[in-house]
C-alpha cells in the first residue's frame, strides 16, 4: 500500500495550515461578541484592598467589570489545583494544598495574577477601561528563589501553612542507599540547577465563551490538549455544573507542550461574563500575558550521588531535589517532580538501590507545571550528569562506563527493581550505532584541528529513557459517508501540531484500504465522543490506534454481515480485504464482491442500522520506554565564548515506527526544545520585587534555526510488547536526551580550563567568564 503503516507519508494537514486556512481560537468570532481584558496585579505579593471600578464601568463601550465578589455571588468554584494530583509526605501525612481563586481574593501572590475582568464592545475599549480600575495593594515580602524559599526564615507565601515547603516526599529505599554508599569504592556527587522555562507556544492562549439561556448550556472555544479533560475540570471545579451543560471546542492548536492541558483563570471568566451579558465574550492573550500567566516549567535544585564498586558497577543512586511550584499549585504541579519521574533516576542501568527525596516549595512566581517531558527530562538529566562525572573522575570512557551498567538486551523483559521494568530494548546497540555515526573514535583529531583555529572542541553523550503515559481509556469513532464516499475519523486525542491527522489517516487507510484522500479526521469537540485521554505523555499513537483498531474491527464485522446478505453468502465466507489495499468485501473462492461505500449505502436503507459507523474504546495499562543515545559536538571560541554545535547524532528506539517523517519531525523539535533550555532559555525574577525580568523576547532568549546543526537521526525498531502496535512514544524523547548531551560536550570542552561544573543555560557570557576567570583574578 502506498501510504500504509511504516511509510513516510507527508502531512495531510500542512497545506491547510501553511496557506492560512487553519482555524485557531482567535480565528473564531461570533455575532455580537464582546471583548475581555484582565486587570493583573503589578505586585508579586500584596494584600488586596478595595477595588474601585466606577470609572471603568462608566467608560465608553464598557459592558461590565467583574471581581471575585461577582463570581462568589454566582456560586462559582476555583481554578483546578494540585488536589487532583496530590502526594503524601514522608511520614504519610497529606501535603499542604493551596486553593486558587478565579480572580484574586484578599491577596495576590505573583505579578500578573488576575484581579478583575473588564468587558467592552472592542478590545481597545476594554484595555482603556482596564487602566481605570483602581486597586489598593499593601505590599508584602517576597521570595522567588527555589533554594531560598525552603529556608526557615523565608517569607511565607501561605500564612495558614507557615512554611513554603508544602510536601517532603520520598521514593525508594533510603537504608539501601546508605548501605550502598558505605560499600562503594567511589562516590560521585553533583549539584545541579534545572532552570525555569517559559513555554512560549507559537499560539498564545485565547478563549471565547458563550451561554445558551434556553438550554442552560455553556460553550467554550479554547486551545487545549484534550477537550474532555478540560470540560470535566471546568464543569466540576469552576462552574459547579454537570458535564453535559458545557461543550468545549478546540480546533487547531499552535503548540501545547503540557501548558495547554490546564484550565486557566480566563476560561471560566469568559463563560461567566457571557452568561451575565447574554452575548459571546472573547479573550485573546498577547505574548506579554503568556509570560505572566502561562504555567512555566522545570525549576529544580538537586544534589545527587552515584555509588560505584571498584569495577565501575553501580551500587546505588541518591537524589535530593527542591522543586519550585510557584505561587499556586497548578493542576499536576505536585505530580511532576515526584510521581511523574518516579524511579526514572536509574536510567537504563542496573541499579540495586535508589532513594529519591523531593521537597516542593511555593514562591511568588507564576505556577509551574508540566513542560515537554514533565519530570522525566529532569530525572534523565540527573543520572546522565552523574554518569558523565563518574567517568571523568575514574578515567573511564563515558561510553564504557555506560556499557558496564546497561541492562543487556538478553535480559529483556527486565523486572528487577528499582531498575525500570523494561519490556524490550537494546541499549548497547543504539549506543554503538551512535558512536559510529558520530565518528566518536576520531574526535581527538577534530579537537586538535579546532584548536588550530582558536576553538575549544568538546564531545558529549547521554543515554536517555522516557516513560510514556498509560492507565487511561481512549475513545474513537468511524463513520462511512456513502453519499460523499468519505470515511470520517473521530478520536479523543488533540493535535497540537504533532501530525495526528496524518497518522490517524494513514492508520485507517491501512485498516480499511480507503485512499487517504477519502479520509477526514475530526477532533477537538467534547460532543463528538463520550470521552478521550487527550494529548500528553507521548501516548497518542498507541491510545488512538488502539481505539481506532477496535472501531475498525467492529465496522468490518458489521460490513461482513451486510455484505453476506447482499452477496447471498454465509458470513464466515466473507472476507474484508482492506489490509490488502482494497476496501471491498468478497466471498472467498468466488468473484463476488462489494465495496465499503456500497455497503454503507445499503446500511442507510435499513432502519435498524442507518448510519454505517462503529465506536471503539481502548484501555492501555502498560507504559512504553522509548530510549536512545545522543551525541553532541561543540566548538567554543576561546576569545569570545561564542559557540557552535557542529554535529549532533541521535539513535533512538521508538519500537514500531508508523511514519518515519512524523517521527523525525518530533525528534528534531524535541532536541531543539531541549537544547533551547541548555543554550539560553532562562526565566529570571527580580529577588527584591518579584518582577519577571525576562518578560518578553527582548529579554528571554529563544533558539533559532541558525543556532542548530543538521541532526543525524536514525532509529532501531525494537517493538514494545506493552501495546498492540508495538510503538514507543516519540513526542518528548528529543527533549529528554538533549540537555545532558550538550552539557556533557561543554564540560568536555572546558576540562582543559579546570571547569568541572556548569549549569544550564550555557551562554557565551557564562563561557567567557569561565574561560577568562584566571586572567581576571590575576588582573585583580
mmCIF file of C-alpha atoms in Angstrom, residues 26-378:
data_model
loop_
_atom_site.group_PDB
_atom_site.id
_atom_site.type_symbol
_atom_site.label_atom_id
_atom_site.label_comp_id
_atom_site.label_asym_id
_atom_site.label_seq_id
_atom_site.Cartn_x
_atom_site.Cartn_y
_atom_site.Cartn_z
ATOM 1 C CA UNK A 26 -8.613 33.677 17.863
ATOM 2 C CA UNK A 27 -9.846 32.972 14.333
ATOM 3 C CA UNK A 28 -13.287 32.139 15.722
ATOM 4 C CA UNK A 29 -15.630 35.116 16.039
ATOM 5 C CA UNK A 30 -19.345 35.096 16.744
ATOM 6 C CA UNK A 31 -22.068 37.679 16.088
ATOM 7 C CA UNK A 32 -22.334 40.284 18.824
ATOM 8 C CA UNK A 33 -19.254 39.144 20.695
ATOM 9 C CA UNK A 34 -17.708 41.358 23.345
ATOM 10 C CA UNK A 35 -14.056 41.532 24.356
ATOM 11 C CA UNK A 36 -12.476 40.818 27.714
ATOM 12 C CA UNK A 37 -9.279 42.193 29.247
ATOM 13 C CA UNK A 38 -7.793 41.167 32.588
ATOM 14 C CA UNK A 39 -6.620 43.624 35.220
ATOM 15 C CA UNK A 40 -3.476 41.962 36.583
ATOM 16 C CA UNK A 41 -1.547 42.631 39.764
ATOM 17 C CA UNK A 42 1.635 44.679 39.331
ATOM 18 C CA UNK A 43 2.917 43.276 42.640
ATOM 19 C CA UNK A 44 4.327 39.831 43.369
ATOM 20 C CA UNK A 45 2.881 39.697 46.890
ATOM 21 C CA UNK A 46 0.349 42.040 48.464
ATOM 22 C CA UNK A 47 -2.804 42.237 50.490
ATOM 23 C CA UNK A 48 -5.701 43.127 48.270
ATOM 24 C CA UNK A 49 -7.780 46.090 49.389
ATOM 25 C CA UNK A 50 -10.640 47.981 47.762
ATOM 26 C CA UNK A 51 -11.199 47.598 44.025
ATOM 27 C CA UNK A 52 -12.786 50.776 42.637
ATOM 28 C CA UNK A 53 -14.272 50.087 39.218
ATOM 29 C CA UNK A 54 -16.708 53.020 38.978
ATOM 30 C CA UNK A 55 -14.729 54.972 36.375
ATOM 31 C CA UNK A 56 -14.118 51.834 34.337
ATOM 32 C CA UNK A 57 -17.810 50.945 34.316
ATOM 33 C CA UNK A 58 -18.658 54.439 33.080
ATOM 34 C CA UNK A 59 -16.107 54.338 30.254
ATOM 35 C CA UNK A 60 -17.100 54.177 26.586
ATOM 36 C CA UNK A 61 -18.188 50.762 25.380
ATOM 37 C CA UNK A 62 -17.832 49.016 28.737
ATOM 38 C CA UNK A 63 -20.393 46.286 29.343
ATOM 39 C CA UNK A 64 -19.210 45.017 32.699
ATOM 40 C CA UNK A 65 -16.407 44.915 35.259
ATOM 41 C CA UNK A 66 -16.194 41.836 37.465
ATOM 42 C CA UNK A 67 -14.274 40.813 40.584
ATOM 43 C CA UNK A 68 -14.196 37.726 42.778
ATOM 44 C CA UNK A 69 -17.247 39.043 44.648
ATOM 45 C CA UNK A 70 -19.331 38.655 41.485
ATOM 46 C CA UNK A 71 -18.136 35.097 40.958
ATOM 47 C CA UNK A 72 -18.776 34.205 44.586
ATOM 48 C CA UNK A 73 -22.303 35.538 44.308
ATOM 49 C CA UNK A 74 -22.991 33.190 41.408
ATOM 50 C CA UNK A 75 -21.558 30.164 43.235
ATOM 51 C CA UNK A 76 -18.504 29.683 41.055
ATOM 52 C CA UNK A 77 -15.680 27.497 42.334
ATOM 53 C CA UNK A 78 -11.917 27.653 41.824
ATOM 54 C CA UNK A 79 -9.267 27.047 39.223
ATOM 55 C CA UNK A 80 -8.360 23.316 39.340
ATOM 56 C CA UNK A 81 -5.327 22.779 41.532
ATOM 57 C CA UNK A 82 -2.972 20.052 42.661
ATOM 58 C CA UNK A 83 -5.569 18.491 44.948
ATOM 59 C CA UNK A 84 -6.256 16.317 41.916
ATOM 60 C CA UNK A 85 -2.663 15.068 41.735
ATOM 61 C CA UNK A 86 -1.603 15.236 45.357
ATOM 62 C CA UNK A 87 1.212 13.296 47.045
ATOM 63 C CA UNK A 88 1.979 12.277 50.618
ATOM 64 C CA UNK A 89 4.756 13.435 52.902
ATOM 65 C CA UNK A 90 7.471 11.038 54.038
ATOM 66 C CA UNK A 91 5.607 10.479 57.300
ATOM 67 C CA UNK A 92 2.407 9.564 55.484
ATOM 68 C CA UNK A 93 0.625 12.838 56.185
ATOM 69 C CA UNK A 94 -1.079 14.828 53.467
ATOM 70 C CA UNK A 95 0.700 17.608 51.626
ATOM 71 C CA UNK A 96 -0.439 21.195 52.075
ATOM 72 C CA UNK A 97 -2.836 22.012 49.240
ATOM 73 C CA UNK A 98 -3.321 25.543 48.064
ATOM 74 C CA UNK A 99 -6.560 26.965 46.748
ATOM 75 C CA UNK A 100 -6.680 29.106 43.625
ATOM 76 C CA UNK A 101 -9.488 31.617 43.107
ATOM 77 C CA UNK A 102 -10.571 32.504 39.584
ATOM 78 C CA UNK A 103 -9.882 36.162 40.432
ATOM 79 C CA UNK A 104 -7.724 37.243 43.360
ATOM 80 C CA UNK A 105 -9.335 37.061 46.765
ATOM 81 C CA UNK A 106 -7.826 39.092 49.650
ATOM 82 C CA UNK A 107 -4.248 38.620 48.426
ATOM 83 C CA UNK A 108 -2.158 38.441 45.266
ATOM 84 C CA UNK A 109 0.826 36.086 45.193
ATOM 85 C CA UNK A 110 2.586 36.751 41.887
ATOM 86 C CA UNK A 111 2.976 39.620 39.470
ATOM 87 C CA UNK A 112 0.385 39.137 36.773
ATOM 88 C CA UNK A 113 -2.257 37.424 38.898
ATOM 89 C CA UNK A 114 -5.769 38.307 37.611
ATOM 90 C CA UNK A 115 -7.655 40.729 39.847
ATOM 91 C CA UNK A 116 -10.606 41.908 37.722
ATOM 92 C CA UNK A 117 -12.178 41.383 34.308
ATOM 93 C CA UNK A 118 -13.284 44.222 32.057
ATOM 94 C CA UNK A 119 -15.629 43.514 29.131
ATOM 95 C CA UNK A 120 -16.328 46.034 26.386
ATOM 96 C CA UNK A 121 -17.559 46.266 22.820
ATOM 97 C CA UNK A 122 -13.988 46.252 21.492
ATOM 98 C CA UNK A 123 -10.646 45.060 22.775
ATOM 99 C CA UNK A 124 -9.211 48.581 22.591
ATOM 100 C CA UNK A 125 -12.008 49.999 24.712
ATOM 101 C CA UNK A 126 -11.643 47.165 27.217
ATOM 102 C CA UNK A 127 -7.917 47.882 27.527
ATOM 103 C CA UNK A 128 -8.579 51.578 28.046
ATOM 104 C CA UNK A 129 -11.137 50.857 30.742
ATOM 105 C CA UNK A 130 -8.857 48.360 32.486
ATOM 106 C CA UNK A 131 -6.458 51.243 33.109
ATOM 107 C CA UNK A 132 -9.239 52.976 35.060
ATOM 108 C CA UNK A 133 -9.728 50.168 37.588
ATOM 109 C CA UNK A 134 -8.138 51.362 40.832
ATOM 110 C CA UNK A 135 -6.883 48.673 43.205
ATOM 111 C CA UNK A 136 -5.454 49.178 46.689
ATOM 112 C CA UNK A 137 -2.426 46.963 47.332
ATOM 113 C CA UNK A 138 -0.465 46.588 50.582
ATOM 114 C CA UNK A 139 2.876 45.108 49.559
ATOM 115 C CA UNK A 140 4.267 42.074 51.394
ATOM 116 C CA UNK A 141 7.735 40.470 51.462
ATOM 117 C CA UNK A 142 8.511 38.109 48.587
ATOM 118 C CA UNK A 143 10.656 35.119 47.771
ATOM 119 C CA UNK A 144 11.300 33.844 44.244
ATOM 120 C CA UNK A 145 14.456 31.739 44.558
ATOM 121 C CA UNK A 146 13.890 27.978 44.804
ATOM 122 C CA UNK A 147 16.551 27.214 47.398
ATOM 123 C CA UNK A 148 15.873 30.332 49.482
ATOM 124 C CA UNK A 149 12.152 29.580 49.646
ATOM 125 C CA UNK A 150 12.944 26.432 51.636
ATOM 126 C CA UNK A 151 14.820 28.331 54.344
ATOM 127 C CA UNK A 152 13.030 28.642 57.716
ATOM 128 C CA UNK A 153 13.096 32.471 57.709
ATOM 129 C CA UNK A 154 11.794 32.869 54.154
ATOM 130 C CA UNK A 155 8.595 34.950 53.802
ATOM 131 C CA UNK A 156 5.628 32.570 53.864
ATOM 132 C CA UNK A 157 3.525 32.633 50.708
ATOM 133 C CA UNK A 158 0.629 30.928 52.501
ATOM 134 C CA UNK A 159 0.228 32.201 56.073
ATOM 135 C CA UNK A 160 -2.070 29.359 57.058
ATOM 136 C CA UNK A 161 0.710 26.862 56.394
ATOM 137 C CA UNK A 162 3.539 28.897 57.895
ATOM 138 C CA UNK A 163 6.191 27.366 55.635
ATOM 139 C CA UNK A 164 6.863 27.398 51.929
ATOM 140 C CA UNK A 165 7.627 23.666 51.941
ATOM 141 C CA UNK A 166 4.305 22.059 51.005
ATOM 142 C CA UNK A 167 5.475 18.470 50.898
ATOM 143 C CA UNK A 168 8.517 16.365 51.709
ATOM 144 C CA UNK A 169 8.154 13.243 49.566
ATOM 145 C CA UNK A 170 10.333 10.185 49.164
ATOM 146 C CA UNK A 171 10.617 7.159 46.925
ATOM 147 C CA UNK A 172 12.848 4.114 47.148
ATOM 148 C CA UNK A 173 14.890 2.628 49.975
ATOM 149 C CA UNK A 174 16.939 5.113 51.981
ATOM 150 C CA UNK A 175 18.577 2.411 54.088
ATOM 151 C CA UNK A 176 19.684 0.510 50.983
ATOM 152 C CA UNK A 177 21.109 3.735 49.583
ATOM 153 C CA UNK A 178 23.074 4.348 52.794
ATOM 154 C CA UNK A 179 24.438 0.790 52.670
ATOM 155 C CA UNK A 180 25.399 1.212 49.008
ATOM 156 C CA UNK A 181 27.330 4.373 49.841
ATOM 157 C CA UNK A 182 29.155 2.636 52.690
ATOM 158 C CA UNK A 183 30.157 -0.225 50.405
ATOM 159 C CA UNK A 184 31.179 1.988 47.473
ATOM 160 C CA UNK A 185 34.731 2.187 46.214
ATOM 161 C CA UNK A 186 33.893 5.515 44.601
ATOM 162 C CA UNK A 187 31.229 8.153 45.235
ATOM 163 C CA UNK A 188 30.384 10.775 42.633
ATOM 164 C CA UNK A 189 28.394 13.835 43.704
ATOM 165 C CA UNK A 190 26.874 16.524 41.528
ATOM 166 C CA UNK A 191 24.879 19.637 42.320
ATOM 167 C CA UNK A 192 22.574 20.746 39.547
ATOM 168 C CA UNK A 193 20.160 23.515 38.660
ATOM 169 C CA UNK A 194 17.418 22.662 36.179
ATOM 170 C CA UNK A 195 16.483 26.166 35.088
ATOM 171 C CA UNK A 196 12.969 27.540 34.771
ATOM 172 C CA UNK A 197 11.417 27.743 31.316
ATOM 173 C CA UNK A 198 8.666 29.884 29.802
ATOM 174 C CA UNK A 199 6.782 27.538 27.468
ATOM 175 C CA UNK A 200 6.195 30.063 24.660
ATOM 176 C CA UNK A 201 3.872 28.054 22.425
ATOM 177 C CA UNK A 202 3.636 29.644 18.994
ATOM 178 C CA UNK A 203 -0.066 30.381 19.507
ATOM 179 C CA UNK A 204 -0.829 32.402 22.658
ATOM 180 C CA UNK A 205 -3.802 31.229 24.676
ATOM 181 C CA UNK A 206 -7.274 32.546 23.879
ATOM 182 C CA UNK A 207 -10.838 31.791 24.919
ATOM 183 C CA UNK A 208 -14.294 32.507 23.558
ATOM 184 C CA UNK A 209 -17.294 31.768 25.772
ATOM 185 C CA UNK A 210 -20.999 31.604 25.013
ATOM 186 C CA UNK A 211 -24.092 30.791 27.065
ATOM 187 C CA UNK A 212 -27.419 29.499 25.732
ATOM 188 C CA UNK A 213 -30.091 30.533 28.228
ATOM 189 C CA UNK A 214 -32.715 28.341 26.577
ATOM 190 C CA UNK A 215 -30.641 25.186 27.064
ATOM 191 C CA UNK A 216 -28.823 26.486 30.161
ATOM 192 C CA UNK A 217 -25.605 25.429 28.459
ATOM 193 C CA UNK A 218 -22.141 26.936 28.032
ATOM 194 C CA UNK A 219 -19.732 26.571 25.105
ATOM 195 C CA UNK A 220 -16.023 27.336 25.363
ATOM 196 C CA UNK A 221 -13.690 27.686 22.413
ATOM 197 C CA UNK A 222 -10.104 27.382 23.672
ATOM 198 C CA UNK A 223 -6.880 25.663 22.722
ATOM 199 C CA UNK A 224 -6.390 22.535 24.776
ATOM 200 C CA UNK A 225 -4.635 19.190 24.863
ATOM 201 C CA UNK A 226 -7.910 17.353 25.283
ATOM 202 C CA UNK A 227 -11.428 18.745 25.331
ATOM 203 C CA UNK A 228 -12.886 16.082 27.613
ATOM 204 C CA UNK A 229 -10.421 16.709 30.423
ATOM 205 C CA UNK A 230 -10.884 20.436 30.005
ATOM 206 C CA UNK A 231 -14.672 20.081 30.129
ATOM 207 C CA UNK A 232 -14.620 17.856 33.199
ATOM 208 C CA UNK A 233 -12.408 20.180 35.227
ATOM 209 C CA UNK A 234 -14.212 23.337 34.168
ATOM 210 C CA UNK A 235 -17.665 21.960 34.783
ATOM 211 C CA UNK A 236 -16.978 20.283 38.104
ATOM 212 C CA UNK A 237 -14.471 22.596 39.753
ATOM 213 C CA UNK A 238 -15.029 26.054 38.241
ATOM 214 C CA UNK A 239 -18.685 26.201 37.239
ATOM 215 C CA UNK A 240 -20.255 23.602 39.562
ATOM 216 C CA UNK A 241 -22.401 22.182 36.753
ATOM 217 C CA UNK A 242 -22.839 18.727 35.147
ATOM 218 C CA UNK A 243 -20.549 17.900 32.218
ATOM 219 C CA UNK A 244 -23.453 17.874 29.777
ATOM 220 C CA UNK A 245 -24.046 21.575 30.478
ATOM 221 C CA UNK A 246 -20.682 22.512 28.961
ATOM 222 C CA UNK A 247 -19.278 21.989 25.477
ATOM 223 C CA UNK A 248 -15.553 22.548 24.816
ATOM 224 C CA UNK A 249 -14.199 23.035 21.299
ATOM 225 C CA UNK A 250 -10.514 23.093 20.377
ATOM 226 C CA UNK A 251 -9.873 23.454 16.684
ATOM 227 C CA UNK A 252 -6.266 23.898 15.553
ATOM 228 C CA UNK A 253 -3.840 24.379 18.436
ATOM 229 C CA UNK A 254 -0.489 26.055 17.837
ATOM 230 C CA UNK A 255 1.682 24.191 20.306
ATOM 231 C CA UNK A 256 0.878 22.922 23.774
ATOM 232 C CA UNK A 257 3.895 21.189 25.381
ATOM 233 C CA UNK A 258 1.901 20.401 28.538
ATOM 234 C CA UNK A 259 0.997 24.030 29.202
ATOM 235 C CA UNK A 260 -2.317 23.929 27.306
ATOM 236 C CA UNK A 261 -3.571 20.886 29.190
ATOM 237 C CA UNK A 262 -4.785 23.030 32.070
ATOM 238 C CA UNK A 263 -7.746 25.206 32.962
ATOM 239 C CA UNK A 264 -6.716 28.841 33.362
ATOM 240 C CA UNK A 265 -8.476 31.726 35.101
ATOM 241 C CA UNK A 266 -9.591 33.279 31.820
ATOM 242 C CA UNK A 267 -11.686 30.269 30.736
ATOM 243 C CA UNK A 268 -14.364 30.325 33.466
ATOM 244 C CA UNK A 269 -14.256 34.127 33.333
ATOM 245 C CA UNK A 270 -15.377 34.392 29.696
ATOM 246 C CA UNK A 271 -18.129 31.859 30.388
ATOM 247 C CA UNK A 272 -19.264 33.818 33.435
ATOM 248 C CA UNK A 273 -19.278 37.109 31.514
ATOM 249 C CA UNK A 274 -21.102 35.544 28.561
ATOM 250 C CA UNK A 275 -23.920 34.433 30.857
ATOM 251 C CA UNK A 276 -24.064 37.800 32.615
ATOM 252 C CA UNK A 277 -24.175 39.791 29.386
ATOM 253 C CA UNK A 278 -26.155 37.432 27.175
ATOM 254 C CA UNK A 279 -23.583 37.607 24.379
ATOM 255 C CA UNK A 280 -20.318 35.857 23.432
ATOM 256 C CA UNK A 281 -17.204 37.090 25.218
ATOM 257 C CA UNK A 282 -13.719 36.691 23.803
ATOM 258 C CA UNK A 283 -10.302 36.999 25.430
ATOM 259 C CA UNK A 284 -7.077 36.769 23.447
ATOM 260 C CA UNK A 285 -3.826 36.822 25.348
ATOM 261 C CA UNK A 286 -0.852 38.676 23.953
ATOM 262 C CA UNK A 287 2.724 37.487 24.283
ATOM 263 C CA UNK A 288 3.323 39.529 27.422
ATOM 264 C CA UNK A 289 0.374 37.814 29.077
ATOM 265 C CA UNK A 290 1.804 34.452 28.049
ATOM 266 C CA UNK A 291 4.948 35.248 30.002
ATOM 267 C CA UNK A 292 2.897 36.390 33.004
ATOM 268 C CA UNK A 293 0.156 33.757 33.092
ATOM 269 C CA UNK A 294 1.015 30.517 31.270
ATOM 270 C CA UNK A 295 2.342 27.769 33.515
ATOM 271 C CA UNK A 296 6.117 27.535 33.379
ATOM 272 C CA UNK A 297 8.414 24.523 33.513
ATOM 273 C CA UNK A 298 11.315 22.824 35.349
ATOM 274 C CA UNK A 299 12.964 24.910 38.160
ATOM 275 C CA UNK A 300 14.697 22.290 40.296
ATOM 276 C CA UNK A 301 17.740 22.422 42.558
ATOM 277 C CA UNK A 302 19.261 18.963 43.002
ATOM 278 C CA UNK A 303 22.095 17.252 44.852
ATOM 279 C CA UNK A 304 22.716 13.687 43.690
ATOM 280 C CA UNK A 305 25.178 10.917 44.430
ATOM 281 C CA UNK A 306 26.228 7.828 42.475
ATOM 282 C CA UNK A 307 27.827 4.897 44.278
ATOM 283 C CA UNK A 308 30.116 2.534 42.344
ATOM 284 C CA UNK A 309 32.197 -0.523 43.147
ATOM 285 C CA UNK A 310 35.836 -0.988 42.177
ATOM 286 C CA UNK A 311 34.829 -2.234 38.725
ATOM 287 C CA UNK A 312 32.688 0.799 37.960
ATOM 288 C CA UNK A 313 29.413 -1.050 38.545
ATOM 289 C CA UNK A 314 26.577 0.972 40.056
ATOM 290 C CA UNK A 315 25.664 0.126 43.643
ATOM 291 C CA UNK A 316 23.149 2.888 44.218
ATOM 292 C CA UNK A 317 21.774 6.333 43.404
ATOM 293 C CA UNK A 318 20.661 9.018 45.856
ATOM 294 C CA UNK A 319 18.814 12.104 44.561
ATOM 295 C CA UNK A 320 17.612 15.063 46.687
ATOM 296 C CA UNK A 321 15.611 17.767 44.898
ATOM 297 C CA UNK A 322 13.921 21.036 45.817
ATOM 298 C CA UNK A 323 11.192 21.808 43.281
ATOM 299 C CA UNK A 324 9.581 25.218 42.796
ATOM 300 C CA UNK A 325 5.805 25.078 42.284
ATOM 301 C CA UNK A 326 5.243 28.839 42.021
ATOM 302 C CA UNK A 327 2.585 30.804 43.884
ATOM 303 C CA UNK A 328 -0.296 28.343 43.378
ATOM 304 C CA UNK A 329 -0.321 24.612 42.808
ATOM 305 C CA UNK A 330 -1.316 24.089 39.208
ATOM 306 C CA UNK A 331 -3.234 21.014 38.129
ATOM 307 C CA UNK A 332 -0.396 18.471 38.082
ATOM 308 C CA UNK A 333 2.226 20.539 39.875
ATOM 309 C CA UNK A 334 2.791 18.150 42.768
ATOM 310 C CA UNK A 335 2.939 15.178 40.413
ATOM 311 C CA UNK A 336 5.611 16.490 38.042
ATOM 312 C CA UNK A 337 8.698 16.357 40.343
ATOM 313 C CA UNK A 338 7.561 13.184 42.151
ATOM 314 C CA UNK A 339 5.277 10.559 40.643
ATOM 315 C CA UNK A 340 5.931 11.532 37.014
ATOM 316 C CA UNK A 341 9.677 10.710 37.196
ATOM 317 C CA UNK A 342 9.256 8.115 39.975
ATOM 318 C CA UNK A 343 12.003 5.531 39.538
ATOM 319 C CA UNK A 344 13.400 7.247 36.420
ATOM 320 C CA UNK A 345 16.656 8.298 38.098
ATOM 321 C CA UNK A 346 18.083 4.842 37.395
ATOM 322 C CA UNK A 347 18.037 5.446 33.644
ATOM 323 C CA UNK A 348 18.766 2.356 31.530
ATOM 324 C CA UNK A 349 21.147 0.853 34.070
ATOM 325 C CA UNK A 350 21.167 -2.000 36.556
ATOM 326 C CA UNK A 351 20.808 -0.182 39.869
ATOM 327 C CA UNK A 352 20.488 -2.201 43.101
ATOM 328 C CA UNK A 353 19.480 0.743 45.315
ATOM 329 C CA UNK A 354 17.650 4.035 44.697
ATOM 330 C CA UNK A 355 16.498 6.767 47.020
ATOM 331 C CA UNK A 356 14.761 9.935 45.858
ATOM 332 C CA UNK A 357 13.590 12.742 48.117
ATOM 333 C CA UNK A 358 11.736 15.828 46.891
ATOM 334 C CA UNK A 359 10.769 18.960 48.771
ATOM 335 C CA UNK A 360 8.352 21.256 46.977
ATOM 336 C CA UNK A 361 8.276 24.961 47.739
ATOM 337 C CA UNK A 362 5.909 27.814 46.983
ATOM 338 C CA UNK A 363 7.309 31.118 45.681
ATOM 339 C CA UNK A 364 5.984 34.439 44.396
ATOM 340 C CA UNK A 365 6.242 33.325 40.793
ATOM 341 C CA UNK A 366 3.988 32.052 38.021
ATOM 342 C CA UNK A 367 2.777 28.499 38.791
ATOM 343 C CA UNK A 368 4.911 25.657 37.451
ATOM 344 C CA UNK A 369 3.511 22.524 35.828
ATOM 345 C CA UNK A 370 4.190 20.047 33.023
ATOM 346 C CA UNK A 371 6.559 21.058 30.233
ATOM 347 C CA UNK A 372 7.510 18.697 27.396
ATOM 348 C CA UNK A 373 8.651 15.530 29.154
ATOM 349 C CA UNK A 374 7.132 16.548 32.506
ATOM 350 C CA UNK A 375 9.604 15.342 35.106
ATOM 351 C CA UNK A 376 11.315 12.703 33.006
ATOM 352 C CA UNK A 377 13.812 15.102 31.363
ATOM 353 C CA UNK A 378 14.760 16.328 34.821
#
